[in-house]
Amino acid sequence: MKKLVVITGASSGFGKELAKQFSEDGYPLLLVARRIELLEELNLPNTICKKVDVTNKDEFENAIRFAEETYGKTDLIINNAGVMLLGNIENQGANEWQQMLDVNVMGVMNGMQIVMDDMKESKCGTIINISSIAGVKPFGNHAAYCASKYAVVGLSEVVRGELSPYNVRVMRVCPGAVDTDLITHTTDEDIKKGYHEWKESTGVGSISVSDVAKTIKFAYELPQGVNLREIQIADTRQDA
Ligand code: NDP
């Protein structure tokens, strides 16, 4: 059997599609998210589903150790769980900043720390962190979201260097706008409307979760000695 793949935020969007594509190819999986019923609905073979909030390190670690008892040590973790609460820093509530920093940054760091020691010891393993084009370019009304996604780029690159002597890969993936539930959680209706208007005016809409998942799987399946450090992937029509 292939080695264990852990996917966070697998109840929706990129994570759900990644789960399907890795499963189709015979990988055993640990899927985590808060809405466990959506993970279980996928009904994938050789798959353990756990209700985990990635900001809770103990819960997250327990789920990974549980899956490793059945499938062996984690060979790939995709730290994908994230939230995008767009807002203007002038009036956005600090609770929304905190939520994005907790999930998008602390959640990723938790995932990295949980698997890192075993990967170092076995001199093998891959960590893929999902950032965003908003992690390499600034966008209006994205201040706190950009802060969280720039953080993912920064911390991924630091840890990539630190783990390189151990033959462990750290990759970061920076997708552009892709249709998922992500925007629906933004609470500012005007900003949400503006986001949809921008998508319509630019014609962004061709790229799918399948395109992104396929690319991530391709990067993982390169030989362990090859690290595709950063992937920026966006709709051809995306202007920024
Ligand atoms: P979705 O909203 O469709 O999926 C987000 C996933 O994250 C859900 O499965 C959700 O599961 C999970 N999640 C959120 N908070 C937590 C938490 N505290 N603990 C565990 N899981 C959590 O969005 P996408 O698929 O689009 O987003 C996936 C990643 O891709 C995010 O990091 C996002 O920032 C990034 N991204 C997305 C882009 C896009 O345009 N779609 C562009 C660039 C980056 P649940 O609610 O069940 O816990």
mmCIF file of C-alpha atoms and ligand atoms in Angstrom:
data_model
loop_
_atom_site.group_PDB
_atom_site.id
_atom_site.type_symbol
_atom_site.label_atom_id
_atom_site.label_comp_id
_atom_site.label_asym_id
_atom_site.label_seq_id
_atom_site.Cartn_x
_atom_site.Cartn_y
_atom_site.Cartn_z
ATOM 1 C CA MET A 1 0.000 0.000 0.000
ATOM 2 C CA LYS A 2 1.072 3.582 -0.632
ATOM 3 C CA LYS A 3 2.047 5.854 2.243
ATOM 4 C CA LEU A 4 -0.321 7.918 4.389
ATOM 5 C CA VAL A 5 -1.536 11.279 3.101
ATOM 6 C CA VAL A 6 -3.108 13.734 5.578
ATOM 7 C CA ILE A 7 -5.390 16.441 4.157
ATOM 8 C CA THR A 8 -6.801 19.248 6.296
ATOM 9 C CA GLY A 9 -9.983 21.059 5.304
ATOM 10 C CA ALA A 10 -11.131 18.061 3.261
ATOM 11 C CA SER A 11 -14.846 18.755 3.744
ATOM 12 C CA SER A 12 -15.007 21.286 0.894
ATOM 13 C CA GLY A 13 -13.235 22.917 -2.056
ATOM 14 C CA PHE A 14 -9.597 22.028 -2.750
ATOM 15 C CA GLY A 15 -9.333 19.628 0.174
ATOM 16 C CA LYS A 16 -12.319 17.568 -0.915
ATOM 17 C CA GLU A 17 -11.023 17.324 -4.481
ATOM 18 C CA LEU A 18 -7.532 16.411 -3.261
ATOM 19 C CA ALA A 19 -9.074 13.631 -1.179
ATOM 20 C CA LYS A 20 -10.865 12.214 -4.210
ATOM 21 C CA GLN A 21 -7.846 12.370 -6.514
ATOM 22 C CA PHE A 22 -5.388 10.848 -4.013
ATOM 23 C CA SER A 23 -7.900 8.155 -3.105
ATOM 24 C CA GLU A 24 -8.550 7.231 -6.736
ATOM 25 C CA ASP A 25 -4.859 6.553 -7.008
ATOM 26 C CA GLY A 26 -4.796 4.222 -3.997
ATOM 27 C CA TYR A 27 -3.382 6.425 -1.243
ATOM 28 C CA PRO A 28 -4.579 5.772 2.321
ATOM 29 C CA LEU A 29 -5.914 8.998 3.783
ATOM 30 C CA LEU A 30 -6.562 10.861 6.974
ATOM 31 C CA LEU A 31 -9.141 13.574 6.293
ATOM 32 C CA VAL A 32 -9.731 16.272 8.870
ATOM 33 C CA ALA A 33 -12.177 19.172 9.198
ATOM 34 C CA ARG A 34 -14.798 20.290 11.682
ATOM 35 C CA ARG A 35 -17.763 19.032 9.617
ATOM 36 C CA ILE A 36 -16.977 15.334 9.906
ATOM 37 C CA GLU A 37 -20.283 14.356 8.285
ATOM 38 C CA LEU A 38 -19.066 15.860 5.003
ATOM 39 C CA LEU A 39 -15.824 13.878 5.232
ATOM 40 C CA GLU A 40 -17.729 10.659 5.883
ATOM 41 C CA GLU A 41 -20.124 11.330 3.000
ATOM 42 C CA LEU A 42 -17.185 11.004 0.617
ATOM 43 C CA ASN A 43 -17.096 7.333 1.585
ATOM 44 C CA LEU A 44 -13.544 6.783 0.351
ATOM 45 C CA PRO A 45 -11.713 3.459 0.863
ATOM 46 C CA ASN A 46 -8.738 3.201 3.266
ATOM 47 C CA THR A 47 -9.698 6.546 4.723
ATOM 48 C CA ILE A 48 -9.956 7.699 8.318
ATOM 49 C CA CYS A 49 -12.098 10.776 8.943
ATOM 50 C CA LYS A 50 -11.641 12.830 12.090
ATOM 51 C CA LYS A 51 -13.407 15.901 13.417
ATOM 52 C CA VAL A 52 -10.524 18.278 14.034
ATOM 53 C CA ASP A 53 -10.173 21.990 14.494
ATOM 54 C CA VAL A 54 -6.630 22.595 13.240
ATOM 55 C CA THR A 55 -6.151 25.358 15.799
ATOM 56 C CA ASN A 56 -6.398 22.701 18.514
ATOM 57 C CA LYS A 57 -2.994 21.047 18.367
ATOM 58 C CA ASP A 58 -3.816 18.149 20.719
ATOM 59 C CA GLU A 59 -6.934 17.200 18.756
ATOM 60 C CA PHE A 60 -4.976 17.481 15.495
ATOM 61 C CA GLU A 61 -2.063 15.403 16.786
ATOM 62 C CA ASN A 62 -4.326 12.700 18.237
ATOM 63 C CA ALA A 63 -5.999 12.280 14.844
ATOM 64 C CA ILE A 64 -2.667 11.922 13.050
ATOM 65 C CA ARG A 65 -1.256 9.437 15.573
ATOM 66 C CA PHE A 66 -4.490 7.411 15.353
ATOM 67 C CA ALA A 67 -4.258 7.180 11.550
ATOM 68 C CA GLU A 68 -0.543 6.344 11.726
ATOM 69 C CA GLU A 69 -1.335 3.295 13.879
ATOM 70 C CA THR A 70 -3.214 1.860 10.912
ATOM 71 C CA TYR A 71 -1.320 3.192 7.905
ATOM 72 C CA GLY A 72 2.207 3.951 9.149
ATOM 73 C CA LYS A 73 3.909 7.312 9.379
ATOM 74 C CA THR A 74 2.614 10.312 7.436
ATOM 75 C CA ASP A 75 4.466 10.776 4.141
ATOM 76 C CA LEU A 76 2.507 13.840 3.017
ATOM 77 C CA ILE A 77 0.538 16.452 4.901
ATOM 78 C CA ILE A 78 -1.398 19.055 2.940
ATOM 79 C CA ASN A 79 -2.105 21.983 5.255
ATOM 80 C CA ASN A 80 -5.056 23.276 3.279
ATOM 81 C CA ALA A 81 -7.686 24.280 5.886
ATOM 82 C CA GLY A 82 -8.260 27.997 5.709
ATOM 83 C CA VAL A 83 -10.699 30.869 6.007
ATOM 84 C CA MET A 84 -11.001 34.089 4.020
ATOM 85 C CA LEU A 85 -12.900 36.833 5.788
ATOM 86 C CA LEU A 86 -12.238 39.803 3.547
ATOM 87 C CA GLY A 87 -12.514 43.163 5.194
ATOM 88 C CA ASN A 88 -11.140 46.643 5.434
ATOM 89 C CA ILE A 89 -8.770 46.979 8.368
ATOM 90 C CA GLU A 90 -10.437 50.287 9.268
ATOM 91 C CA ASN A 91 -13.638 48.610 10.366
ATOM 92 C CA GLN A 92 -13.156 44.825 10.369
ATOM 93 C CA GLY A 93 -13.590 43.182 13.763
ATOM 94 C CA ALA A 94 -10.450 41.873 15.461
ATOM 95 C CA ASN A 95 -12.249 38.554 15.927
ATOM 96 C CA GLU A 96 -12.063 38.053 12.138
ATOM 97 C CA TRP A 97 -8.330 38.866 12.054
ATOM 98 C CA GLN A 98 -7.779 36.460 14.904
ATOM 99 C CA GLN A 99 -9.734 33.682 13.225
ATOM 100 C CA MET A 100 -7.708 33.987 10.013
ATOM 101 C CA LEU A 101 -4.380 34.105 11.831
ATOM 102 C CA ASP A 102 -5.359 31.150 14.017
ATOM 103 C CA VAL A 103 -6.567 28.870 11.212
ATOM 104 C CA ASN A 104 -4.409 29.994 8.289
ATOM 105 C CA VAL A 105 -1.142 30.399 10.199
ATOM 106 C CA MET A 106 -1.299 28.545 13.532
ATOM 107 C CA GLY A 107 -3.182 25.647 11.931
ATOM 108 C CA VAL A 108 -0.443 25.257 9.317
ATOM 109 C CA MET A 109 2.310 25.471 11.937
ATOM 110 C CA ASN A 110 0.548 22.884 14.083
ATOM 111 C CA GLY A 111 0.371 20.495 11.134
ATOM 112 C CA MET A 112 4.044 20.994 10.297
ATOM 113 C CA GLN A 113 5.222 20.471 13.855
ATOM 114 C CA ILE A 114 3.196 17.292 14.349
ATOM 115 C CA VAL A 115 4.817 15.417 11.444
ATOM 116 C CA MET A 116 8.240 17.051 11.309
ATOM 117 C CA ASP A 117 10.243 14.944 13.776
ATOM 118 C CA ASP A 118 9.264 11.628 12.222
ATOM 119 C CA MET A 119 9.980 12.945 8.730
ATOM 120 C CA LYS A 120 13.427 14.156 9.826
ATOM 121 C CA GLU A 121 14.167 10.798 11.377
ATOM 122 C CA SER A 122 13.143 8.818 8.312
ATOM 123 C CA LYS A 123 14.802 11.344 5.972
ATOM 124 C CA CYS A 124 11.681 11.330 3.864
ATOM 125 C CA GLY A 125 8.360 13.140 3.702
ATOM 126 C CA THR A 126 6.604 16.137 2.199
ATOM 127 C CA ILE A 127 4.741 19.091 3.695
ATOM 128 C CA ILE A 128 2.570 21.116 1.318
ATOM 129 C CA ASN A 129 1.149 24.377 2.646
ATOM 130 C CA ILE A 130 -1.636 26.176 0.834
ATOM 131 C CA SER A 131 -1.003 29.899 0.644
ATOM 132 C CA SER A 132 -2.538 32.061 -2.105
ATOM 133 C CA ILE A 133 -1.721 34.629 -4.770
ATOM 134 C CA ALA A 134 -2.789 36.859 -1.842
ATOM 135 C CA GLY A 135 0.379 35.524 -0.184
ATOM 136 C CA VAL A 136 2.620 37.012 -2.857
ATOM 137 C CA LYS A 137 0.669 40.106 -3.976
ATOM 138 C CA PRO A 138 -1.398 42.669 -2.072
ATOM 139 C CA PHE A 139 -5.129 43.080 -2.764
ATOM 140 C CA GLY A 140 -7.482 45.777 -1.416
ATOM 141 C CA ASN A 141 -9.738 44.661 1.449
ATOM 142 C CA HIS A 142 -7.435 41.677 1.985
ATOM 143 C CA ALA A 143 -5.125 43.109 4.695
ATOM 144 C CA ALA A 144 -5.605 40.452 7.359
ATOM 145 C CA TYR A 145 -6.083 37.640 4.840
ATOM 146 C CA CYS A 146 -2.910 38.729 3.000
ATOM 147 C CA ALA A 147 -1.096 38.877 6.348
ATOM 148 C CA SER A 148 -2.034 35.265 6.992
ATOM 149 C CA LYS A 149 -1.112 34.058 3.505
ATOM 150 C CA TYR A 150 2.178 36.010 3.311
ATOM 151 C CA ALA A 151 2.958 34.350 6.644
ATOM 152 C CA VAL A 152 2.447 30.921 5.096
ATOM 153 C CA VAL A 153 4.915 31.758 2.315
ATOM 154 C CA GLY A 154 7.486 33.044 4.807
ATOM 155 C CA LEU A 155 7.265 30.219 7.276
ATOM 156 C CA SER A 156 7.224 27.580 4.524
ATOM 157 C CA GLU A 157 10.430 28.923 3.029
ATOM 158 C CA VAL A 158 12.188 29.069 6.405
ATOM 159 C CA VAL A 159 11.215 25.524 7.299
ATOM 160 C CA ARG A 160 12.043 24.319 3.780
ATOM 161 C CA GLY A 161 15.629 25.401 4.378
ATOM 162 C CA GLU A 162 15.689 23.884 7.863
ATOM 163 C CA LEU A 163 14.405 20.514 6.683
ATOM 164 C CA SER A 164 16.466 20.363 3.502
ATOM 165 C CA PRO A 165 19.438 18.581 5.171
ATOM 166 C CA TYR A 166 17.003 15.823 6.162
ATOM 167 C CA ASN A 167 15.722 15.281 2.607
ATOM 168 C CA VAL A 168 12.257 16.462 3.704
ATOM 169 C CA ARG A 169 10.407 18.672 1.222
ATOM 170 C CA VAL A 170 8.339 21.736 2.081
ATOM 171 C CA MET A 171 6.303 23.191 -0.774
ATOM 172 C CA ARG A 172 3.909 26.112 -0.879
ATOM 173 C CA VAL A 173 1.047 26.429 -3.285
ATOM 174 C CA CYS A 174 -0.368 29.853 -4.166
ATOM 175 C CA PRO A 175 -3.655 29.534 -6.048
ATOM 176 C CA GLY A 176 -5.550 32.418 -7.598
ATOM 177 C CA ALA A 177 -9.323 32.727 -7.401
ATOM 178 C CA VAL A 178 -11.087 29.386 -7.867
ATOM 179 C CA ASP A 179 -14.789 28.661 -7.308
ATOM 180 C CA THR A 180 -15.249 27.095 -3.847
ATOM 181 C CA ASP A 181 -17.154 28.036 -0.699
ATOM 182 C CA LEU A 182 -14.269 30.238 0.465
ATOM 183 C CA ILE A 183 -15.806 33.654 -0.292
ATOM 184 C CA THR A 184 -19.162 32.733 1.267
ATOM 185 C CA HIS A 185 -17.728 33.135 4.769
ATOM 186 C CA THR A 186 -16.843 36.800 4.258
ATOM 187 C CA THR A 187 -19.327 38.799 6.307
ATOM 188 C CA ASP A 188 -19.088 42.154 4.498
ATOM 189 C CA GLU A 189 -21.746 41.994 1.773
ATOM 190 C CA ASP A 190 -20.310 44.903 -0.262
ATOM 191 C CA ILE A 191 -16.878 43.295 -0.381
ATOM 192 C CA LYS A 192 -18.423 39.968 -1.383
ATOM 193 C CA LYS A 193 -20.319 41.719 -4.166
ATOM 194 C CA GLY A 194 -17.137 43.458 -5.318
ATOM 195 C CA TYR A 195 -15.303 40.125 -5.424
ATOM 196 C CA HIS A 196 -18.004 38.593 -7.650
ATOM 197 C CA GLU A 197 -18.033 41.681 -9.882
ATOM 198 C CA TRP A 198 -14.244 41.495 -10.291
ATOM 199 C CA LYS A 199 -14.524 37.817 -11.252
ATOM 200 C CA GLU A 200 -17.217 38.570 -13.802
ATOM 201 C CA SER A 201 -15.447 41.557 -15.306
ATOM 202 C CA THR A 202 -12.161 39.678 -15.745
ATOM 203 C CA GLY A 203 -13.769 36.431 -16.897
ATOM 204 C CA VAL A 204 -12.005 34.413 -14.178
ATOM 205 C CA GLY A 205 -13.791 31.080 -13.895
ATOM 206 C CA SER A 206 -12.068 28.543 -16.102
ATOM 207 C CA ILE A 207 -9.742 27.132 -13.479
ATOM 208 C CA SER A 208 -11.244 24.439 -11.256
ATOM 209 C CA VAL A 209 -10.454 22.675 -8.002
ATOM 210 C CA SER A 210 -9.552 19.688 -10.148
ATOM 211 C CA ASP A 211 -6.808 21.661 -11.953
ATOM 212 C CA VAL A 212 -5.312 22.723 -8.641
ATOM 213 C CA ALA A 213 -5.528 19.282 -7.026
ATOM 214 C CA LYS A 214 -3.971 17.636 -10.072
ATOM 215 C CA THR A 215 -1.045 20.067 -9.897
ATOM 216 C CA ILE A 216 -0.498 19.437 -6.192
ATOM 217 C CA LYS A 217 -0.524 15.674 -6.753
ATOM 218 C CA PHE A 218 1.958 16.074 -9.615
ATOM 219 C CA ALA A 219 4.322 18.051 -7.347
ATOM 220 C CA TYR A 220 4.126 15.401 -4.610
ATOM 221 C CA GLU A 221 4.748 12.554 -7.021
ATOM 222 C CA LEU A 222 8.012 14.023 -8.301
ATOM 223 C CA PRO A 223 10.979 12.114 -6.859
ATOM 224 C CA GLN A 224 11.774 12.868 -3.197
ATOM 225 C CA GLY A 225 14.995 14.497 -4.339
ATOM 226 C CA VAL A 226 13.083 17.119 -6.370
ATOM 227 C CA ASN A 227 11.300 19.961 -4.596
ATOM 228 C CA LEU A 228 8.895 22.174 -6.540
ATOM 229 C CA ARG A 229 9.240 24.832 -3.838
ATOM 230 C CA GLU A 230 6.507 27.240 -4.894
ATOM 231 C CA ILE A 231 3.589 26.867 -7.255
ATOM 232 C CA GLN A 232 1.560 29.870 -8.381
ATOM 233 C CA ILE A 233 -1.499 28.688 -10.256
ATOM 234 C CA ALA A 234 -4.329 30.926 -11.424
ATOM 235 C CA ASP A 235 -6.853 31.407 -14.159
ATOM 236 C CA THR A 236 -5.161 32.734 -17.303
ATOM 237 C CA ARG A 237 -7.565 35.681 -17.211
ATOM 238 C CA GLN A 238 -6.691 36.651 -13.639
ATOM 239 C CA ASP A 239 -5.085 40.075 -13.968
ATOM 240 C CA ALA A 240 -3.334 40.300 -10.609
HETATM 241 P P1 NDP B 1 -13.508 26.119 1.331
HETATM 242 O O1 NDP B 1 -14.208 27.130 2.162
HETATM 243 O O2 NDP B 1 -14.273 25.400 0.271
HETATM 244 O O3 NDP B 1 -12.783 25.039 2.264
HETATM 245 C C1 NDP B 1 -12.136 25.411 3.442
HETATM 246 C C2 NDP B 1 -11.862 24.162 4.253
HETATM 247 O O4 NDP B 1 -11.151 24.532 5.440
HETATM 248 C C3 NDP B 1 -13.130 23.453 4.678
HETATM 249 O O5 NDP B 1 -12.974 22.074 4.484
HETATM 250 C C4 NDP B 1 -13.223 23.765 6.179
HETATM 251 O O6 NDP B 1 -13.803 22.654 6.858
HETATM 252 C C5 NDP B 1 -11.752 23.875 6.535
HETATM 253 N N1 NDP B 1 -11.545 24.620 7.773
HETATM 254 C C6 NDP B 1 -11.813 25.916 8.020
HETATM 255 N N2 NDP B 1 -11.519 26.204 9.298
HETATM 256 C C7 NDP B 1 -11.056 25.065 9.874
HETATM 257 C C8 NDP B 1 -10.599 24.724 11.156
HETATM 258 N N3 NDP B 1 -10.539 25.625 12.158
HETATM 259 N N4 NDP B 1 -10.193 23.455 11.398
HETATM 260 C C9 NDP B 1 -10.246 22.525 10.409
HETATM 261 N N5 NDP B 1 -10.675 22.789 9.170
HETATM 262 C C10 NDP B 1 -11.080 24.052 8.896
HETATM 263 O O7 NDP B 1 -12.282 26.898 0.667
HETATM 264 P P2 NDP B 1 -11.118 26.457 -0.340
HETATM 265 O O8 NDP B 1 -11.155 25.032 -0.662
HETATM 266 O O9 NDP B 1 -11.137 27.455 -1.426
HETATM 267 O O10 NDP B 1 -9.857 26.781 0.582
HETATM 268 C C11 NDP B 1 -8.828 25.863 0.872
HETATM 269 C C12 NDP B 1 -7.528 26.640 1.048
HETATM 270 O O11 NDP B 1 -7.179 27.234 -0.196
HETATM 271 C C13 NDP B 1 -7.599 27.761 2.060
HETATM 272 O O12 NDP B 1 -6.413 27.781 2.807
HETATM 273 C C14 NDP B 1 -7.711 29.011 1.200
HETATM 274 O O13 NDP B 1 -7.238 30.157 1.844
HETATM 275 C C15 NDP B 1 -6.855 28.589 0.015
HETATM 276 N N6 NDP B 1 -7.070 29.342 -1.225
HETATM 277 C C16 NDP B 1 -8.284 29.313 -1.867
HETATM 278 C C17 NDP B 1 -8.478 30.055 -3.024
HETATM 279 C C18 NDP B 1 -9.782 30.086 -3.753
HETATM 280 O O14 NDP B 1 -9.991 31.006 -4.570
HETATM 281 N N7 NDP B 1 -10.673 29.130 -3.534
HETATM 282 C C19 NDP B 1 -7.385 30.850 -3.592
HETATM 283 C C20 NDP B 1 -6.160 30.779 -2.857
HETATM 284 C C21 NDP B 1 -6.016 30.052 -1.717
HETATM 285 P P3 NDP B 1 -14.844 22.756 8.078
HETATM 286 O O15 NDP B 1 -15.610 24.034 7.911
HETATM 287 O O16 NDP B 1 -15.671 21.510 7.919
HETATM 288 O O17 NDP B 1 -13.983 22.724 9.294
#
